[in-house]
PDB file of C-alpha atoms and ligand atoms in Angstrom:
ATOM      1  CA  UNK A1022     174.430 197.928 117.287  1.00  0.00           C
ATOM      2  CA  UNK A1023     174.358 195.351 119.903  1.00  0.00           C
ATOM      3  CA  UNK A1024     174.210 196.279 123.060  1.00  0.00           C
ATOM      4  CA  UNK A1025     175.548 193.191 125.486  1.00  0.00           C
ATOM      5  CA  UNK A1026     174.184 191.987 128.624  1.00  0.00           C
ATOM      6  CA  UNK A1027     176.611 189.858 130.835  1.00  0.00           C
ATOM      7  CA  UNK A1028     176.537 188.422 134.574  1.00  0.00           C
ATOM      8  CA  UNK A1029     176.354 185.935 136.849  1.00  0.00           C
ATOM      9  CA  UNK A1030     172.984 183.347 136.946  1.00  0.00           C
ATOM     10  CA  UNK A1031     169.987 185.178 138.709  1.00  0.00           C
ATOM     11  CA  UNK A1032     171.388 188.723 138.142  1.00  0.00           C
ATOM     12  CA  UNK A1033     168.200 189.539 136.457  1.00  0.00           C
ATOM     13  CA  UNK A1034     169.467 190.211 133.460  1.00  0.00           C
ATOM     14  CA  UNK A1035     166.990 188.426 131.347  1.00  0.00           C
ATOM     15  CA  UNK A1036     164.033 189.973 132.204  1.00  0.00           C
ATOM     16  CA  UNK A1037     166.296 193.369 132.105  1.00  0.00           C
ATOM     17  CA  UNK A1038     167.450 192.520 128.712  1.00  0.00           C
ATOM     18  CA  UNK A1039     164.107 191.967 127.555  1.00  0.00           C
ATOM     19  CA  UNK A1040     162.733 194.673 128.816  1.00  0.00           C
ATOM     20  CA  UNK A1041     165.126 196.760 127.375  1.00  0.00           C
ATOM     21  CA  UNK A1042     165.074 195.736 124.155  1.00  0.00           C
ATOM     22  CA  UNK A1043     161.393 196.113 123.994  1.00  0.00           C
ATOM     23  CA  UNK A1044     161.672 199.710 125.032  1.00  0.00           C
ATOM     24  CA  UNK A1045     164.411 200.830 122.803  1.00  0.00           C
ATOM     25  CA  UNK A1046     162.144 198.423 120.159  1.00  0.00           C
ATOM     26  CA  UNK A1047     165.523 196.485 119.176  1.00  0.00           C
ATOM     27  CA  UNK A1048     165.463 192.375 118.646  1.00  0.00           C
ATOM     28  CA  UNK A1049     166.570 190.097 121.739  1.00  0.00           C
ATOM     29  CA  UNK A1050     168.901 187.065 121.992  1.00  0.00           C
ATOM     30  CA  UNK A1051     169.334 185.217 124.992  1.00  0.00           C
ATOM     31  CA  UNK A1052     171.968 183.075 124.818  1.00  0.00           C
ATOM     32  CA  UNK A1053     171.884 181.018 127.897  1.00  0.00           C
ATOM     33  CA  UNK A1054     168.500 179.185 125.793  1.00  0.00           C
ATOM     34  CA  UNK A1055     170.730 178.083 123.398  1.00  0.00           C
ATOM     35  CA  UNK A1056     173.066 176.296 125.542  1.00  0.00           C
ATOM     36  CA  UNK A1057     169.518 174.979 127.385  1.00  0.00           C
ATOM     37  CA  UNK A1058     168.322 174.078 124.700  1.00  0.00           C
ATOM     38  CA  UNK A1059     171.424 171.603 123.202  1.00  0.00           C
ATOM     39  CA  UNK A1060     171.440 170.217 127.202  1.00  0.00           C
ATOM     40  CA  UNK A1061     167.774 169.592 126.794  1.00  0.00           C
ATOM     41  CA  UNK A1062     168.200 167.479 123.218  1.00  0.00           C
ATOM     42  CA  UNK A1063     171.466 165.932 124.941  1.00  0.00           C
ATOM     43  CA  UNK A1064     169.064 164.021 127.521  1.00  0.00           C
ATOM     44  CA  UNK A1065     166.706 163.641 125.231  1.00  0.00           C
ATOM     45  CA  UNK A1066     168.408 161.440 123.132  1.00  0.00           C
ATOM     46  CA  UNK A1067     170.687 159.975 126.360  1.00  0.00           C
ATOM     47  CA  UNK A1068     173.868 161.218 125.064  1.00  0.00           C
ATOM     48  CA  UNK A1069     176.681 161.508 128.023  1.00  0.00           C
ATOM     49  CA  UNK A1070     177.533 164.927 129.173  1.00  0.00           C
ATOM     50  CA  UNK A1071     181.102 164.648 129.159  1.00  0.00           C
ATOM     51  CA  UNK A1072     180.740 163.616 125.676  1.00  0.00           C
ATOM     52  CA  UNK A1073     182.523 166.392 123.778  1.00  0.00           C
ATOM     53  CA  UNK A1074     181.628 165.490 119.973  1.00  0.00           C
ATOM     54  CA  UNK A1075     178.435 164.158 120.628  1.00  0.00           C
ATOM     55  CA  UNK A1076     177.251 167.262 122.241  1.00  0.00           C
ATOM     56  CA  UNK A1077     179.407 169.336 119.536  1.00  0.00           C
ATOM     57  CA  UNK A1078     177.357 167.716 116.882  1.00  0.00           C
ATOM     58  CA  UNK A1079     173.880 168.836 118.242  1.00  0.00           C
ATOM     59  CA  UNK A1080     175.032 172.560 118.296  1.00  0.00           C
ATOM     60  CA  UNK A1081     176.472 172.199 114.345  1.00  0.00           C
ATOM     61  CA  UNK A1082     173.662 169.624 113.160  1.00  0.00           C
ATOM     62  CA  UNK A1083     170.837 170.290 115.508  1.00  0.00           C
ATOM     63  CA  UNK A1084     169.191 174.018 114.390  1.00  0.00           C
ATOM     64  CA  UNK A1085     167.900 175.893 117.289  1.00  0.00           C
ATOM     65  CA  UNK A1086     165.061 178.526 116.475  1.00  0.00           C
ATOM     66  CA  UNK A1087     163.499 180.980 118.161  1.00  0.00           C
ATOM     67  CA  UNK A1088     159.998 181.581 117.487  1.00  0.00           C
ATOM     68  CA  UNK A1089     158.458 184.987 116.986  1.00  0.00           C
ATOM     69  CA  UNK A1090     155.133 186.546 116.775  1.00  0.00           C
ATOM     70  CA  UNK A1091     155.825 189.024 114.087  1.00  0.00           C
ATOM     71  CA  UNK A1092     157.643 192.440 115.195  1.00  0.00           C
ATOM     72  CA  UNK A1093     157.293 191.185 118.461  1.00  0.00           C
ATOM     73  CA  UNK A1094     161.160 191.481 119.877  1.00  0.00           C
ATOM     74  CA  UNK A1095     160.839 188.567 122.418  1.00  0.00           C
ATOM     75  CA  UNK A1096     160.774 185.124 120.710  1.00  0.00           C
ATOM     76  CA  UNK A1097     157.369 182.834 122.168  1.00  0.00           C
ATOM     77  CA  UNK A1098     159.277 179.952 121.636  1.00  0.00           C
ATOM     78  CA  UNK A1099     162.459 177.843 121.212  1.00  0.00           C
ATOM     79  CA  UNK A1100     162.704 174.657 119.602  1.00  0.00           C
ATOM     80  CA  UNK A1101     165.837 172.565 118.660  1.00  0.00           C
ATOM     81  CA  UNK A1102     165.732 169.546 116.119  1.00  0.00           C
ATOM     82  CA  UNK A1103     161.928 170.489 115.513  1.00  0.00           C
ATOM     83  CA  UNK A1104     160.966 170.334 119.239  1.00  0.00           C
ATOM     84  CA  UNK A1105     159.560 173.250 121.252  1.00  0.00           C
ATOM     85  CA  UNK A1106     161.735 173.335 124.406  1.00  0.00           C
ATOM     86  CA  UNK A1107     160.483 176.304 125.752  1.00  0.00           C
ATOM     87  CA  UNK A1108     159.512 174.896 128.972  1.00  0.00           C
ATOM     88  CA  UNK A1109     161.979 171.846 129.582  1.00  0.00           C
ATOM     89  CA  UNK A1110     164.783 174.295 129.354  1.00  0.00           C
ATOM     90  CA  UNK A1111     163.689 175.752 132.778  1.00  0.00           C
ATOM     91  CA  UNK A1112     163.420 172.894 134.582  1.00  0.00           C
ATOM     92  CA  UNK A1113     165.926 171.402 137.775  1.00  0.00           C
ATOM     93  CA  UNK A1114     166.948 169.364 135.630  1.00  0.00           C
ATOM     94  CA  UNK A1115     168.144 171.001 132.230  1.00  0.00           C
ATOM     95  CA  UNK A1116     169.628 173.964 135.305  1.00  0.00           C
ATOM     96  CA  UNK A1117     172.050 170.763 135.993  1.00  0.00           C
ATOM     97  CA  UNK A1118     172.605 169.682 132.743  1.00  0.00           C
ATOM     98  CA  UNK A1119     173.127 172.751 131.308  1.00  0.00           C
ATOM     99  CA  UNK A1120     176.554 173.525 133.096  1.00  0.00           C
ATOM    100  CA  UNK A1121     178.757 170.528 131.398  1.00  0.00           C
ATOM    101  CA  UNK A1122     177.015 171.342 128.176  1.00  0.00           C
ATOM    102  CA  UNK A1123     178.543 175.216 128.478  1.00  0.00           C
ATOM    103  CA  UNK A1124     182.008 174.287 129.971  1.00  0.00           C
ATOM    104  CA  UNK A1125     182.609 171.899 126.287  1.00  0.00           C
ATOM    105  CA  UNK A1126     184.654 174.412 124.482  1.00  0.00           C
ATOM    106  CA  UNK A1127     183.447 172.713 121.172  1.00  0.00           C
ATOM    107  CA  UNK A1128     179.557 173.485 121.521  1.00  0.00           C
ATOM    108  CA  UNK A1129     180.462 177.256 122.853  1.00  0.00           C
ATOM    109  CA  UNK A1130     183.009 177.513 119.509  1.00  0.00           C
ATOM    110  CA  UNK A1131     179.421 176.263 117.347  1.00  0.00           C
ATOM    111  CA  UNK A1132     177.395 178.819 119.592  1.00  0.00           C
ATOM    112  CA  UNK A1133     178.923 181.597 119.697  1.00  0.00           C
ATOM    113  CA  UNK A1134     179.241 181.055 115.356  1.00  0.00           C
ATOM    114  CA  UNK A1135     175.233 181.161 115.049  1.00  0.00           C
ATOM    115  CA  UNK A1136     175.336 184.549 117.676  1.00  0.00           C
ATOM    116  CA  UNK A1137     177.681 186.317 115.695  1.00  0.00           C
ATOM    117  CA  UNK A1138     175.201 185.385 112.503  1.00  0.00           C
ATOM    118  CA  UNK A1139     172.125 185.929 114.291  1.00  0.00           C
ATOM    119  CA  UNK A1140     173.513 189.701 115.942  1.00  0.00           C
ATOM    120  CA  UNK A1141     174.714 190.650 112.439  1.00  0.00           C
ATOM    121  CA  UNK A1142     171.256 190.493 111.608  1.00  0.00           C
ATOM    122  CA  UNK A1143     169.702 193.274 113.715  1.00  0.00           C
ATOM    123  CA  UNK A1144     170.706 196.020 116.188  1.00  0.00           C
ATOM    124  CA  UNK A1145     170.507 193.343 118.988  1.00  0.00           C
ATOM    125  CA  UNK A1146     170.329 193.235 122.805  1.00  0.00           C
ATOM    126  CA  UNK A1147     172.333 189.978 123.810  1.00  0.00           C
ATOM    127  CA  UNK A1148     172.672 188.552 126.872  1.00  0.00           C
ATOM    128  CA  UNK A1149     174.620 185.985 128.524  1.00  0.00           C
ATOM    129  CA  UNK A1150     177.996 185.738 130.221  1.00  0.00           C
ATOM    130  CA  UNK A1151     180.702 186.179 127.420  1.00  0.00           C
ATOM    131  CA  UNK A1152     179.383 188.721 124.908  1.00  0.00           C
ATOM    132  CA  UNK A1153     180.811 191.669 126.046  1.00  0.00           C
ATOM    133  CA  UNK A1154     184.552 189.258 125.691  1.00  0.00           C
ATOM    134  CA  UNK A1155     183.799 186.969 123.437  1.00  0.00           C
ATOM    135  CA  UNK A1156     180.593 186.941 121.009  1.00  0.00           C
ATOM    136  CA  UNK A1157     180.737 190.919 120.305  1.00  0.00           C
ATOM    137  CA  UNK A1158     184.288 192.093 121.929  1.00  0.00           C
ATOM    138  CA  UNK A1159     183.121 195.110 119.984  1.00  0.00           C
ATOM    139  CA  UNK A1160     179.500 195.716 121.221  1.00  0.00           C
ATOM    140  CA  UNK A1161     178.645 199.508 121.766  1.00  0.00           C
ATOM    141  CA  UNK A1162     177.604 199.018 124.700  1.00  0.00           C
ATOM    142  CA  UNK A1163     178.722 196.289 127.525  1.00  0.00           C
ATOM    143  CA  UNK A1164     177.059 196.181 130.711  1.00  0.00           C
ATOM    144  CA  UNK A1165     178.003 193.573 133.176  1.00  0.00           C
ATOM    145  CA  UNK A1166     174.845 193.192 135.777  1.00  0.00           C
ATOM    146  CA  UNK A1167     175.475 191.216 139.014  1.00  0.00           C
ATOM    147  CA  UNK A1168     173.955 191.632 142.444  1.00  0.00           C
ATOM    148  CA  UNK A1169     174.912 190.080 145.658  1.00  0.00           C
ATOM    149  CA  UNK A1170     174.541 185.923 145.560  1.00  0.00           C
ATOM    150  CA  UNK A1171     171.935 186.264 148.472  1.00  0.00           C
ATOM    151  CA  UNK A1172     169.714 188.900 146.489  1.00  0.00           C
ATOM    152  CA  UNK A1173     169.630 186.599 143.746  1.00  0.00           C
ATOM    153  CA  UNK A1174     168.671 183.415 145.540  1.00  0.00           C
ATOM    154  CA  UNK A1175     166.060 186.030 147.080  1.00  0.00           C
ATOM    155  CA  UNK A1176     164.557 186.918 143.539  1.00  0.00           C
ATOM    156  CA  UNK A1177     165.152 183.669 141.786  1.00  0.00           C
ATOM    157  CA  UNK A1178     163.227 182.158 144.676  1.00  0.00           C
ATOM    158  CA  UNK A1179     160.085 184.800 144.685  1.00  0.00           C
ATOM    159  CA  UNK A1180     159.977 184.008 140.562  1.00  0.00           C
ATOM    160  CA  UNK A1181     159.566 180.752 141.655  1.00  0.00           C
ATOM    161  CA  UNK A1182     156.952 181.025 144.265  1.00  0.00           C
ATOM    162  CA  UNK A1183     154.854 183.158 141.268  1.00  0.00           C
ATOM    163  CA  UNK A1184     155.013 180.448 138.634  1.00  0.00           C
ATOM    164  CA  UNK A1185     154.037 178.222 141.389  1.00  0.00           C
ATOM    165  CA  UNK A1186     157.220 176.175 141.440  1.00  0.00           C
ATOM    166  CA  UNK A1187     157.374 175.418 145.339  1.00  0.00           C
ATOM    167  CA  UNK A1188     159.741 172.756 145.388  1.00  0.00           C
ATOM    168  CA  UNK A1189     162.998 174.324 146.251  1.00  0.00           C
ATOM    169  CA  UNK A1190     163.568 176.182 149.598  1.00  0.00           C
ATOM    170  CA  UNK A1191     165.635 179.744 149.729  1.00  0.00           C
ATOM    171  CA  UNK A1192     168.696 177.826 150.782  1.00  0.00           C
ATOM    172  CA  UNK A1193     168.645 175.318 147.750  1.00  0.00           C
ATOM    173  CA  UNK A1194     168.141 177.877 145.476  1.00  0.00           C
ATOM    174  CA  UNK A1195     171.311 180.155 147.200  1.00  0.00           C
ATOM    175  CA  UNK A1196     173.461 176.786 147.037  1.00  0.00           C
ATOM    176  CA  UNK A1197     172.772 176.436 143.476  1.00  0.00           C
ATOM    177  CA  UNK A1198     173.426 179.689 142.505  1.00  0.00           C
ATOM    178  CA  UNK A1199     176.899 179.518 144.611  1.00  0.00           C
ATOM    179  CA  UNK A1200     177.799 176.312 142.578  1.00  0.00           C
ATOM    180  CA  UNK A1201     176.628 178.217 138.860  1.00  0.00           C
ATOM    181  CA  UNK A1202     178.601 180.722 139.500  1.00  0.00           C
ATOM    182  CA  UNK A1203     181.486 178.644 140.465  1.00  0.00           C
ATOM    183  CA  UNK A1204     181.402 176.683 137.317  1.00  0.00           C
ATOM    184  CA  UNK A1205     180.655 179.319 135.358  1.00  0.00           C
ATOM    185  CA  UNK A1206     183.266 181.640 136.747  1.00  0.00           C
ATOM    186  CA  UNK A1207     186.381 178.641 137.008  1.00  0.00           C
ATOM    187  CA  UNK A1208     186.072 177.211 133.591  1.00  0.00           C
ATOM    188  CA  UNK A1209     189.194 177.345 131.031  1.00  0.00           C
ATOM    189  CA  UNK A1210     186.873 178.334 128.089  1.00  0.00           C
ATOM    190  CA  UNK A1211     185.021 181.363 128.340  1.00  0.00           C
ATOM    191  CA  UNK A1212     184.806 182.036 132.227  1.00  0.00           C
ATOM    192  CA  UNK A1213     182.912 184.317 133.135  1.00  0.00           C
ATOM    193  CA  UNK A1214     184.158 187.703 133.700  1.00  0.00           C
ATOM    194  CA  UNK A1215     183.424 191.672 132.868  1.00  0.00           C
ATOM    195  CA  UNK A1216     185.301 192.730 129.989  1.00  0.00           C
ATOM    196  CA  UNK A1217     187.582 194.988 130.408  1.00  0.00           C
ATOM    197  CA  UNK A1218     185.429 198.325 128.833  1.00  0.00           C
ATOM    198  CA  UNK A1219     182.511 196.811 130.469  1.00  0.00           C
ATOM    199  CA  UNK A1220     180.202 199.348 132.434  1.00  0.00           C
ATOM    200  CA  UNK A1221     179.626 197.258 136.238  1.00  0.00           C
ATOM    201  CA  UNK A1222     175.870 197.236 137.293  1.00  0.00           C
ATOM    202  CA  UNK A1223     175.584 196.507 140.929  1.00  0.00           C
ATOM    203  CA  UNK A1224     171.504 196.072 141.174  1.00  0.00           C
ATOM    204  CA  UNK A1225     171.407 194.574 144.688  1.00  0.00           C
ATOM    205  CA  UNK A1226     170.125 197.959 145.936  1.00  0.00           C
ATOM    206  CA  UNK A1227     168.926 199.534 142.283  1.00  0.00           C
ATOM    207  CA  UNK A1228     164.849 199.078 141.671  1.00  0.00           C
ATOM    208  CA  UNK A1229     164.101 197.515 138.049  1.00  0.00           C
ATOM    209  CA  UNK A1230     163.147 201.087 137.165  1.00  0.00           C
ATOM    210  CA  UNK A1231     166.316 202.291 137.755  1.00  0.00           C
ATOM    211  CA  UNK A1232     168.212 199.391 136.022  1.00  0.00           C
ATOM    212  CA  UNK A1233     165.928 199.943 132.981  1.00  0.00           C
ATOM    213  CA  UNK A1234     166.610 203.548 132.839  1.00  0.00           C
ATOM    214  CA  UNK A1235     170.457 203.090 133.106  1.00  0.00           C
ATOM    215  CA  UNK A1236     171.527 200.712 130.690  1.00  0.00           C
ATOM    216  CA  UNK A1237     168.651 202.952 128.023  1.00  0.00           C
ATOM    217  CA  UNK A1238     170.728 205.914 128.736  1.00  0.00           C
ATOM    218  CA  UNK A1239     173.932 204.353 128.046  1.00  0.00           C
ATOM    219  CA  UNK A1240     171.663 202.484 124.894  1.00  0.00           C
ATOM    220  CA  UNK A1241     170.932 206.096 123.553  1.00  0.00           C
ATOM    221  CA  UNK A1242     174.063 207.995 124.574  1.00  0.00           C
ATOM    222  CA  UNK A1243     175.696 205.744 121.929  1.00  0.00           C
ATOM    223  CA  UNK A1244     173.026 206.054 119.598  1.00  0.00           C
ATOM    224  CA  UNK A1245     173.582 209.535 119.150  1.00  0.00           C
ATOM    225  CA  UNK A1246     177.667 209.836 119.413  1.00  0.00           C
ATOM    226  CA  UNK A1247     176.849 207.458 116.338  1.00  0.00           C
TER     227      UNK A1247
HETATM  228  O1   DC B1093     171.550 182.457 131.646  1.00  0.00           O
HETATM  229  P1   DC B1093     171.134 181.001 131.848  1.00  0.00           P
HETATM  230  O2   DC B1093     171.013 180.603 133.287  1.00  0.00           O
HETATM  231  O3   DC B1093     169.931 180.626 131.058  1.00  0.00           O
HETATM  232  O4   DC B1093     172.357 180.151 131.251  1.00  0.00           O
HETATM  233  C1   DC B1093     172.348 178.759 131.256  1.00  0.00           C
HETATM  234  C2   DC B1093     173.774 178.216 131.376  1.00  0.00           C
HETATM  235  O5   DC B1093     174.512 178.531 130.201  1.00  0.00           O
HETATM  236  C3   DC B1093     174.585 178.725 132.557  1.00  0.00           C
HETATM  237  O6   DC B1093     175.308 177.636 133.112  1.00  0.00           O
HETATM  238  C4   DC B1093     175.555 179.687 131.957  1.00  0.00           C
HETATM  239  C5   DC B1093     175.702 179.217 130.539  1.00  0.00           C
HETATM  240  N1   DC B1093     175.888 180.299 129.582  1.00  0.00           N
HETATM  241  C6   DC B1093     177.145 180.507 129.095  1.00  0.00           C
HETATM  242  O7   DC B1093     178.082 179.827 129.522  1.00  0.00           O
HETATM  243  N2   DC B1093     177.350 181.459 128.158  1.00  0.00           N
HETATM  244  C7   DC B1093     176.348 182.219 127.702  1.00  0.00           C
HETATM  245  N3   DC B1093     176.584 183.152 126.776  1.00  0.00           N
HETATM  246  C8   DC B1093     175.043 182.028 128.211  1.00  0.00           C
HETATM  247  C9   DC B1093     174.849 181.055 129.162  1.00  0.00           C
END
């Protein structure tokens, strides 16, 4: 079963999906690494952005693996071409770089190959912003999560402030997200939308209890129609 996780950048999907799939003790894929993760061997080896077969030929060539403790559902690390990524992939930087790397049409076509592989594999919680349309247009359960741009700058901004990254203020943070979601939401391949059978998951006002709870009821509801 895979159970898909969409929505906008700070949505808090990740740590949703994560927690979720830990819960309902079912593996974890989270996308949005992978296309970090090709944007972070990109500047690595100075390759221009608007490069289409350059960056095309780190997502065939370059493997990207994520690296478990074993049973644990949430991968400890992820390295591409060898090299553990874990942290550049979070940076300013690779949050830049990352958005011409998932508009090229070529390294979502090589992508989205190794997630339908990779879901195939296990009963799967996947998130990112086209599974429910695109990866797994038949996942069992869709569930698009977005919250209000200013909530998300809010949260995305308090993560920040507890991994002691103090460098961005509240309005930075709220501009960015504004300009991800533009990008993300305006580009010909993939843009990012709710499919159509997708259940909608305003959290602006939910608590992450509540989130949790939801999207393991609509998990299990599934589960045992099945
Ligand atoms: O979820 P994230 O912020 O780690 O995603 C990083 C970038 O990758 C962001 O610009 C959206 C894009 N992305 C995508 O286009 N499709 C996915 N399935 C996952 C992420």
């Amino acid at each position: 079963m895979i159970v898909a996780i969409d929505g906008p950048s700070g949505s808090g999907k990740s740590s949703m999906a994560k927690r979720v799939a830990k819960e309902l003790g079912l593996h974890y894929l989270d996308t949005g690494a992978m296309y970090r993760a090709v944007a972070f061997l990109a500047l690595e080896r100075r390759i221009d952005l608007n490069d289409a077969d350059a960056l095309e030929s780190i997502a065939l060539n370059d493997k990207i693996e994520f690296v478990h403790d074993e049973g644990e559902a949430i991968a400890k690390a992820v390295k591409i071409a060898g090299i553990d990524c874990t942290k550049q992939i979070r940076t300013p930087e690779i949050d830049k770089a990352v958005s011409p790397v998932a508009t090229c049409a070529k390294v979502r076509s090589a992508l989205v190959n190794q997630q339908r592989q990779i879901g195939a594999l296990h009963n799967t919680v996947m998130e990112g912003r086209d599974i429910g349309t695109v990866v797994f247009p038949n996942a069992e359960v869709k569930i698009f999560m977005t919250a209000s741009a200013e909530e998300r700058a809010k949260r995305r901004y308090l993560q920040n402030q507890n991994r002691g990254m103090t460098t961005l203020s509240y309005e930075e943070i709220l501009e960015d997200i504004n300009r991800r979601d533009r990008v993300d939401s305006t580009r010909d391949t993939s843009p990012l939308k709710a499919a159509d059978d997708a259940i909608m998951l305003d959290t602006t006002n939910m608590t992450k209890d509540e989130v949790c709870e939801f999207i393991k009821n609509a998990y299990l509801a599934v589960a045992k129609s099945n």
